[in-house]
Amino acid sequence: AQKVTQAQTEISVVEKEDVTLDCVYETRDTTYYLFWYKQPPSGELVFLIRRNSFDEQNEISGRYSWNFQKSTSSFNFTITASQVVDSAVYFCALSNYNTDKLIFGTGTRLQVFP
Amino acid sequence: GAVVSQHPSWVICKSGTSVKIECRSLDFQATTMFWYRQFPKQSLMLMATSNEGSKATYEQGVEKDKFLINHASLTLSTLTVTSAHPEDSSFYICSAPVPGSDEQYFGPGTRLTVT
């Protein structure tokens, strides 16, 4: 069975702090994809990243970075120098290589205070 | 980039009535679309896979007779909530993978409130 766990339900930080959102996944598949999405208060999901299981290179995009560790089945997301606009719910998700169906984690609500 | 739209963005209906939600891919053809449901402060749960020209595939526990899905064209899938009850009140989101690419786009969601 596939499962995504985001143990942090809510995180509060002050602007300019760095924050890491944890994601741990379970799958029996050898080939799979991992995703992060941002859901601001408007509700619309914003795609942040997709990573396939063969690519363990860490990724950096501006203030965002992702750490994929297959050995611990984790795909953590770090926001550097957080801003108020980063306040949202962040979802980690998993899909099988052969399907585009996404299994979502329970989400982490991030609040960044000025 | 590719865009997926949903209509309506919100709807309020009375218990016992049916509501139709549309999901459109605006600049690409989507042979497959997905329907998710999100209860307040909860995660997104996949309800069904909508397949153009064939029957939808429902996830375990989702009543196919209650949530009717029709994917009549390559750019439109509809979800009809039949005989809606207050417990069907939720945020319904569709998504569509872009064929031949790694990308999948989500619609903006439809907030359904059943009174």
PDB file of C-alpha atoms in Angstrom:
ATOM      1  CA  ALA A   1       0.000   0.000   0.000  1.00  0.00           C
ATOM      2  CA  GLN A   2       1.119   3.531  -0.626  1.00  0.00           C
ATOM      3  CA  LYS A   3       1.110   6.111   2.111  1.00  0.00           C
ATOM      4  CA  VAL A   4       2.423   9.609   2.691  1.00  0.00           C
ATOM      5  CA  THR A   5       2.962  10.938   6.196  1.00  0.00           C
ATOM      6  CA  GLN A   6       3.407  14.572   7.103  1.00  0.00           C
ATOM      7  CA  ALA A   7       3.830  14.480  10.836  1.00  0.00           C
ATOM      8  CA  GLN A   8       3.822  18.247  11.294  1.00  0.00           C
ATOM      9  CA  THR A   9       0.241  19.457  11.210  1.00  0.00           C
ATOM     10  CA  GLU A  10       1.077  23.084  11.808  1.00  0.00           C
ATOM     11  CA  ILE A  11       4.250  25.167  11.947  1.00  0.00           C
ATOM     12  CA  SER A  12       4.569  28.819  12.897  1.00  0.00           C
ATOM     13  CA  VAL A  13       7.668  30.854  12.189  1.00  0.00           C
ATOM     14  CA  VAL A  14       8.654  34.477  12.073  1.00  0.00           C
ATOM     15  CA  GLU A  15       9.581  36.029   8.778  1.00  0.00           C
ATOM     16  CA  LYS A  16      13.145  35.338   7.589  1.00  0.00           C
ATOM     17  CA  GLU A  17      13.409  32.125   9.541  1.00  0.00           C
ATOM     18  CA  ASP A  18      14.216  28.923   7.688  1.00  0.00           C
ATOM     19  CA  VAL A  19      11.657  26.156   7.957  1.00  0.00           C
ATOM     20  CA  THR A  20      11.681  22.485   6.958  1.00  0.00           C
ATOM     21  CA  LEU A  21       8.546  20.526   6.201  1.00  0.00           C
ATOM     22  CA  ASP A  22       8.903  16.788   6.624  1.00  0.00           C
ATOM     23  CA  CYS A  23       7.501  14.103   4.361  1.00  0.00           C
ATOM     24  CA  VAL A  24       7.882  10.357   4.769  1.00  0.00           C
ATOM     25  CA  TYR A  25       6.418   7.939   2.270  1.00  0.00           C
ATOM     26  CA  GLU A  26       5.725   4.237   1.950  1.00  0.00           C
ATOM     27  CA  THR A  27       5.521   2.298  -1.270  1.00  0.00           C
ATOM     28  CA  ARG A  28       6.381  -1.144  -2.552  1.00  0.00           C
ATOM     29  CA  ASP A  29       7.040   0.214  -6.012  1.00  0.00           C
ATOM     30  CA  THR A  30      10.621   0.596  -7.166  1.00  0.00           C
ATOM     31  CA  THR A  31       9.702   3.390  -9.516  1.00  0.00           C
ATOM     32  CA  TYR A  32       7.568   6.255  -8.320  1.00  0.00           C
ATOM     33  CA  TYR A  33       7.204  10.004  -8.245  1.00  0.00           C
ATOM     34  CA  LEU A  34       7.142  12.408  -5.331  1.00  0.00           C
ATOM     35  CA  PHE A  35       5.552  15.837  -5.363  1.00  0.00           C
ATOM     36  CA  TRP A  36       5.096  18.945  -3.285  1.00  0.00           C
ATOM     37  CA  TYR A  37       2.113  21.242  -3.716  1.00  0.00           C
ATOM     38  CA  LYS A  38       1.223  24.516  -2.052  1.00  0.00           C
ATOM     39  CA  GLN A  39      -2.400  25.324  -1.231  1.00  0.00           C
ATOM     40  CA  PRO A  40      -2.914  28.987  -0.323  1.00  0.00           C
ATOM     41  CA  PRO A  41      -6.169  30.140   1.316  1.00  0.00           C
ATOM     42  CA  SER A  42      -7.773  30.469  -2.126  1.00  0.00           C
ATOM     43  CA  GLY A  43      -7.696  26.678  -2.333  1.00  0.00           C
ATOM     44  CA  GLU A  44      -6.007  26.295  -5.671  1.00  0.00           C
ATOM     45  CA  LEU A  45      -3.147  23.827  -5.652  1.00  0.00           C
ATOM     46  CA  VAL A  46       0.176  25.182  -6.845  1.00  0.00           C
ATOM     47  CA  PHE A  47       2.687  22.687  -8.184  1.00  0.00           C
ATOM     48  CA  LEU A  48       6.139  23.069  -6.642  1.00  0.00           C
ATOM     49  CA  ILE A  49       8.175  20.059  -7.645  1.00  0.00           C
ATOM     50  CA  ARG A  50       8.105  16.523  -8.997  1.00  0.00           C
ATOM     51  CA  ARG A  51      10.929  14.098  -8.366  1.00  0.00           C
ATOM     52  CA  ASN A  52      11.284  10.580  -9.718  1.00  0.00           C
ATOM     53  CA  SER A  53      12.626   7.798  -7.568  1.00  0.00           C
ATOM     54  CA  PHE A  54      15.797   7.417  -9.585  1.00  0.00           C
ATOM     55  CA  ASP A  55      16.902  10.969  -9.031  1.00  0.00           C
ATOM     56  CA  GLU A  56      18.191  11.530  -5.518  1.00  0.00           C
ATOM     57  CA  GLN A  57      19.876  14.789  -6.278  1.00  0.00           C
ATOM     58  CA  ASN A  58      18.793  17.598  -4.062  1.00  0.00           C
ATOM     59  CA  GLU A  59      17.012  20.421  -5.811  1.00  0.00           C
ATOM     60  CA  ILE A  60      17.124  24.129  -5.172  1.00  0.00           C
ATOM     61  CA  SER A  61      14.791  26.681  -6.668  1.00  0.00           C
ATOM     62  CA  GLY A  62      15.224  30.152  -5.264  1.00  0.00           C
ATOM     63  CA  ARG A  63      14.347  30.020  -1.576  1.00  0.00           C
ATOM     64  CA  TYR A  64      12.990  26.483  -1.918  1.00  0.00           C
ATOM     65  CA  SER A  65      15.038  23.333  -1.618  1.00  0.00           C
ATOM     66  CA  TRP A  66      14.201  19.663  -1.428  1.00  0.00           C
ATOM     67  CA  ASN A  67      16.103  16.801   0.142  1.00  0.00           C
ATOM     68  CA  PHE A  68      15.245  13.332  -1.174  1.00  0.00           C
ATOM     69  CA  GLN A  69      16.632  10.450   0.884  1.00  0.00           C
ATOM     70  CA  LYS A  70      15.614   7.078  -0.429  1.00  0.00           C
ATOM     71  CA  SER A  71      17.302   5.312   2.465  1.00  0.00           C
ATOM     72  CA  THR A  72      14.871   6.911   4.901  1.00  0.00           C
ATOM     73  CA  SER A  73      11.951   7.261   2.456  1.00  0.00           C
ATOM     74  CA  SER A  74      11.865  10.974   3.032  1.00  0.00           C
ATOM     75  CA  PHE A  75      11.358  13.944   0.771  1.00  0.00           C
ATOM     76  CA  ASN A  76      11.718  17.045   2.913  1.00  0.00           C
ATOM     77  CA  PHE A  77      11.091  20.591   1.818  1.00  0.00           C
ATOM     78  CA  THR A  78      12.944  23.623   3.152  1.00  0.00           C
ATOM     79  CA  ILE A  79      12.005  27.253   2.736  1.00  0.00           C
ATOM     80  CA  THR A  80      14.878  29.605   3.379  1.00  0.00           C
ATOM     81  CA  ALA A  81      14.249  33.113   4.681  1.00  0.00           C
ATOM     82  CA  SER A  82      10.509  32.553   4.896  1.00  0.00           C
ATOM     83  CA  GLN A  83       8.080  35.283   3.928  1.00  0.00           C
ATOM     84  CA  VAL A  84       4.493  36.001   4.895  1.00  0.00           C
ATOM     85  CA  VAL A  85       3.405  34.990   1.392  1.00  0.00           C
ATOM     86  CA  ASP A  86       4.691  31.493   2.106  1.00  0.00           C
ATOM     87  CA  SER A  87       1.812  31.000   4.526  1.00  0.00           C
ATOM     88  CA  ALA A  88      -0.239  28.122   3.145  1.00  0.00           C
ATOM     89  CA  VAL A  89      -0.888  24.418   3.507  1.00  0.00           C
ATOM     90  CA  TYR A  90       1.795  22.305   1.894  1.00  0.00           C
ATOM     91  CA  PHE A  91       1.079  18.820   0.657  1.00  0.00           C
ATOM     92  CA  CYS A  92       3.515  16.072  -0.152  1.00  0.00           C
ATOM     93  CA  ALA A  93       2.220  13.454  -2.597  1.00  0.00           C
ATOM     94  CA  LEU A  94       3.250  10.166  -4.171  1.00  0.00           C
ATOM     95  CA  SER A  95       2.317   8.464  -7.412  1.00  0.00           C
ATOM     96  CA  ASN A  96       3.151   5.206  -9.072  1.00  0.00           C
ATOM     97  CA  TYR A  97       5.217   5.402 -12.227  1.00  0.00           C
ATOM     98  CA  ASN A  98       2.402   3.979 -14.351  1.00  0.00           C
ATOM     99  CA  THR A  99      -0.373   6.199 -13.138  1.00  0.00           C
ATOM    100  CA  ASP A 100      -0.930   9.866 -12.519  1.00  0.00           C
ATOM    101  CA  LYS A 101      -3.096   9.193  -9.453  1.00  0.00           C
ATOM    102  CA  LEU A 102      -1.735  11.065  -6.464  1.00  0.00           C
ATOM    103  CA  ILE A 103      -1.715   9.899  -2.869  1.00  0.00           C
ATOM    104  CA  PHE A 104      -1.548  12.981  -0.690  1.00  0.00           C
ATOM    105  CA  GLY A 105      -0.213  13.433   2.795  1.00  0.00           C
ATOM    106  CA  THR A 106      -2.335  15.178   5.383  1.00  0.00           C
ATOM    107  CA  GLY A 107      -0.627  18.487   4.783  1.00  0.00           C
ATOM    108  CA  THR A 108       1.348  20.904   6.927  1.00  0.00           C
ATOM    109  CA  ARG A 109      -0.102  24.325   7.621  1.00  0.00           C
ATOM    110  CA  LEU A 110       2.680  26.899   7.633  1.00  0.00           C
ATOM    111  CA  GLN A 111       2.086  30.295   9.161  1.00  0.00           C
ATOM    112  CA  VAL A 112       4.728  32.937   8.688  1.00  0.00           C
ATOM    113  CA  PHE A 113       4.328  35.955  10.919  1.00  0.00           C
ATOM    114  CA  PRO A 114       5.810  39.357  10.138  1.00  0.00           C
TER     115      PRO A 114
ATOM    116  CA  GLY B   1       1.214  26.990 -19.297  1.00  0.00           C
ATOM    117  CA  ALA B   2      -1.628  24.518 -19.350  1.00  0.00           C
ATOM    118  CA  VAL B   3      -4.761  25.517 -17.497  1.00  0.00           C
ATOM    119  CA  VAL B   4      -7.591  23.560 -15.981  1.00  0.00           C
ATOM    120  CA  SER B   5     -10.796  25.340 -15.088  1.00  0.00           C
ATOM    121  CA  GLN B   6     -13.726  24.343 -12.941  1.00  0.00           C
ATOM    122  CA  HIS B   7     -17.248  25.621 -12.889  1.00  0.00           C
ATOM    123  CA  PRO B   8     -18.852  26.681 -10.693  1.00  0.00           C
ATOM    124  CA  SER B   9     -16.274  27.852  -8.174  1.00  0.00           C
ATOM    125  CA  TRP B  10     -18.835  27.534  -5.417  1.00  0.00           C
ATOM    126  CA  VAL B  11     -22.392  26.275  -5.154  1.00  0.00           C
ATOM    127  CA  ILE B  12     -25.004  26.039  -2.458  1.00  0.00           C
ATOM    128  CA  CYS B  13     -27.799  23.564  -2.922  1.00  0.00           C
ATOM    129  CA  LYS B  14     -30.606  22.057  -0.930  1.00  0.00           C
ATOM    130  CA  SER B  15     -30.504  18.552   0.401  1.00  0.00           C
ATOM    131  CA  GLY B  16     -31.884  16.065  -2.095  1.00  0.00           C
ATOM    132  CA  THR B  17     -30.998  18.020  -5.216  1.00  0.00           C
ATOM    133  CA  SER B  18     -28.269  17.196  -7.723  1.00  0.00           C
ATOM    134  CA  VAL B  19     -25.306  19.361  -8.574  1.00  0.00           C
ATOM    135  CA  LYS B  20     -23.070  19.210 -11.622  1.00  0.00           C
ATOM    136  CA  ILE B  21     -19.451  20.350 -11.540  1.00  0.00           C
ATOM    137  CA  GLU B  22     -17.477  20.845 -14.724  1.00  0.00           C
ATOM    138  CA  CYS B  23     -13.753  20.411 -15.242  1.00  0.00           C
ATOM    139  CA  ARG B  24     -12.204  21.685 -18.454  1.00  0.00           C
ATOM    140  CA  SER B  25      -8.715  21.513 -19.851  1.00  0.00           C
ATOM    141  CA  LEU B  26      -8.378  24.817 -21.653  1.00  0.00           C
ATOM    142  CA  ASP B  27      -5.395  24.383 -23.921  1.00  0.00           C
ATOM    143  CA  PHE B  28      -4.691  20.699 -24.056  1.00  0.00           C
ATOM    144  CA  GLN B  29      -6.607  17.474 -24.536  1.00  0.00           C
ATOM    145  CA  ALA B  30      -7.003  15.314 -21.492  1.00  0.00           C
ATOM    146  CA  THR B  31      -7.889  11.668 -22.023  1.00  0.00           C
ATOM    147  CA  THR B  32      -7.783  11.228 -18.272  1.00  0.00           C
ATOM    148  CA  MET B  33      -8.902  13.510 -15.489  1.00  0.00           C
ATOM    149  CA  PHE B  34      -9.016  12.907 -11.769  1.00  0.00           C
ATOM    150  CA  TRP B  35     -11.564  14.004  -9.196  1.00  0.00           C
ATOM    151  CA  TYR B  36     -10.517  14.655  -5.619  1.00  0.00           C
ATOM    152  CA  ARG B  37     -12.481  15.656  -2.549  1.00  0.00           C
ATOM    153  CA  GLN B  38     -11.125  17.690   0.315  1.00  0.00           C
ATOM    154  CA  PHE B  39     -12.993  18.128   3.591  1.00  0.00           C
ATOM    155  CA  PRO B  40     -12.162  21.210   5.684  1.00  0.00           C
ATOM    156  CA  LYS B  41      -8.632  21.131   7.025  1.00  0.00           C
ATOM    157  CA  GLN B  42      -8.072  17.681   5.619  1.00  0.00           C
ATOM    158  CA  SER B  43      -6.128  16.188   2.788  1.00  0.00           C
ATOM    159  CA  LEU B  44      -7.205  15.539  -0.767  1.00  0.00           C
ATOM    160  CA  MET B  45      -8.686  12.123  -1.336  1.00  0.00           C
ATOM    161  CA  LEU B  46      -8.931  10.665  -4.820  1.00  0.00           C
ATOM    162  CA  MET B  47     -12.512   9.820  -5.686  1.00  0.00           C
ATOM    163  CA  ALA B  48     -12.300   8.583  -9.245  1.00  0.00           C
ATOM    164  CA  THR B  49     -10.463   8.558 -12.514  1.00  0.00           C
ATOM    165  CA  SER B  50     -12.416   9.960 -15.427  1.00  0.00           C
ATOM    166  CA  ASN B  51     -11.623   8.354 -18.765  1.00  0.00           C
ATOM    167  CA  GLU B  52     -12.624   9.933 -22.051  1.00  0.00           C
ATOM    168  CA  GLY B  53     -15.003   7.691 -23.936  1.00  0.00           C
ATOM    169  CA  SER B  54     -15.283   5.034 -21.276  1.00  0.00           C
ATOM    170  CA  LYS B  55     -16.517   4.472 -17.751  1.00  0.00           C
ATOM    171  CA  ALA B  56     -14.913   6.170 -14.818  1.00  0.00           C
ATOM    172  CA  THR B  57     -12.889   4.161 -12.340  1.00  0.00           C
ATOM    173  CA  TYR B  58     -13.916   4.749  -8.748  1.00  0.00           C
ATOM    174  CA  GLU B  59     -11.768   4.427  -5.657  1.00  0.00           C
ATOM    175  CA  GLN B  60     -12.807   2.057  -2.930  1.00  0.00           C
ATOM    176  CA  GLY B  61     -15.604   3.432  -0.808  1.00  0.00           C
ATOM    177  CA  VAL B  62     -16.827   5.974  -3.354  1.00  0.00           C
ATOM    178  CA  GLU B  63     -20.409   5.386  -4.479  1.00  0.00           C
ATOM    179  CA  LYS B  64     -20.523   5.423  -8.258  1.00  0.00           C
ATOM    180  CA  ASP B  65     -24.286   5.924  -8.312  1.00  0.00           C
ATOM    181  CA  LYS B  66     -23.996   8.968  -6.137  1.00  0.00           C
ATOM    182  CA  PHE B  67     -21.045  10.585  -7.865  1.00  0.00           C
ATOM    183  CA  LEU B  68     -21.718  10.336 -11.572  1.00  0.00           C
ATOM    184  CA  ILE B  69     -18.789  11.092 -13.816  1.00  0.00           C
ATOM    185  CA  ASN B  70     -19.008  11.774 -17.515  1.00  0.00           C
ATOM    186  CA  HIS B  71     -16.001  12.446 -19.737  1.00  0.00           C
ATOM    187  CA  ALA B  72     -17.717  13.098 -23.019  1.00  0.00           C
ATOM    188  CA  SER B  73     -14.952  15.010 -24.746  1.00  0.00           C
ATOM    189  CA  LEU B  74     -11.201  15.393 -24.570  1.00  0.00           C
ATOM    190  CA  THR B  75     -11.514  18.682 -22.747  1.00  0.00           C
ATOM    191  CA  LEU B  76     -14.454  18.191 -20.407  1.00  0.00           C
ATOM    192  CA  SER B  77     -15.256  15.962 -17.479  1.00  0.00           C
ATOM    193  CA  THR B  78     -18.292  16.449 -15.284  1.00  0.00           C
ATOM    194  CA  LEU B  79     -18.993  15.267 -11.764  1.00  0.00           C
ATOM    195  CA  THR B  80     -22.632  15.152 -10.709  1.00  0.00           C
ATOM    196  CA  VAL B  81     -23.403  14.784  -7.044  1.00  0.00           C
ATOM    197  CA  THR B  82     -26.823  13.187  -6.991  1.00  0.00           C
ATOM    198  CA  SER B  83     -29.307  13.542  -4.141  1.00  0.00           C
ATOM    199  CA  ALA B  84     -26.830  15.658  -2.242  1.00  0.00           C
ATOM    200  CA  HIS B  85     -26.748  15.579   1.544  1.00  0.00           C
ATOM    201  CA  PRO B  86     -25.020  17.897   4.008  1.00  0.00           C
ATOM    202  CA  GLU B  87     -22.225  15.353   4.457  1.00  0.00           C
ATOM    203  CA  ASP B  88     -21.382  15.808   0.759  1.00  0.00           C
ATOM    204  CA  SER B  89     -20.402  19.403   1.498  1.00  0.00           C
ATOM    205  CA  SER B  90     -16.770  19.571   0.532  1.00  0.00           C
ATOM    206  CA  PHE B  91     -14.177  21.084  -1.782  1.00  0.00           C
ATOM    207  CA  TYR B  92     -14.063  19.172  -5.063  1.00  0.00           C
ATOM    208  CA  ILE B  93     -10.924  19.461  -7.162  1.00  0.00           C
ATOM    209  CA  CYS B  94     -10.158  18.017 -10.562  1.00  0.00           C
ATOM    210  CA  SER B  95      -6.803  17.481 -12.180  1.00  0.00           C
ATOM    211  CA  ALA B  96      -5.605  16.593 -15.639  1.00  0.00           C
ATOM    212  CA  PRO B  97      -2.247  15.203 -16.698  1.00  0.00           C
ATOM    213  CA  VAL B  98      -0.845  16.736 -19.857  1.00  0.00           C
ATOM    214  CA  PRO B  99      -0.364  13.888 -22.342  1.00  0.00           C
ATOM    215  CA  GLY B 100       3.227  13.195 -23.247  1.00  0.00           C
ATOM    216  CA  SER B 101       4.582  15.320 -20.429  1.00  0.00           C
ATOM    217  CA  ASP B 102       5.376  15.025 -16.751  1.00  0.00           C
ATOM    218  CA  GLU B 103       2.956  17.729 -15.815  1.00  0.00           C
ATOM    219  CA  GLN B 104      -0.423  17.537 -14.169  1.00  0.00           C
ATOM    220  CA  TYR B 105      -2.563  20.569 -13.537  1.00  0.00           C
ATOM    221  CA  PHE B 106      -5.217  21.091 -10.929  1.00  0.00           C
ATOM    222  CA  GLY B 107      -8.391  23.068 -11.297  1.00  0.00           C
ATOM    223  CA  PRO B 108      -9.157  25.851  -8.818  1.00  0.00           C
ATOM    224  CA  GLY B 109     -11.728  23.708  -7.025  1.00  0.00           C
ATOM    225  CA  THR B 110     -15.467  23.888  -6.413  1.00  0.00           C
ATOM    226  CA  ARG B 111     -16.805  24.456  -2.943  1.00  0.00           C
ATOM    227  CA  LEU B 112     -20.098  22.636  -2.468  1.00  0.00           C
ATOM    228  CA  THR B 113     -22.348  23.416   0.451  1.00  0.00           C
ATOM    229  CA  VAL B 114     -25.476  21.346   0.918  1.00  0.00           C
ATOM    230  CA  THR B 115     -28.057  22.829   3.267  1.00  0.00           C
TER     231      THR B 115
END
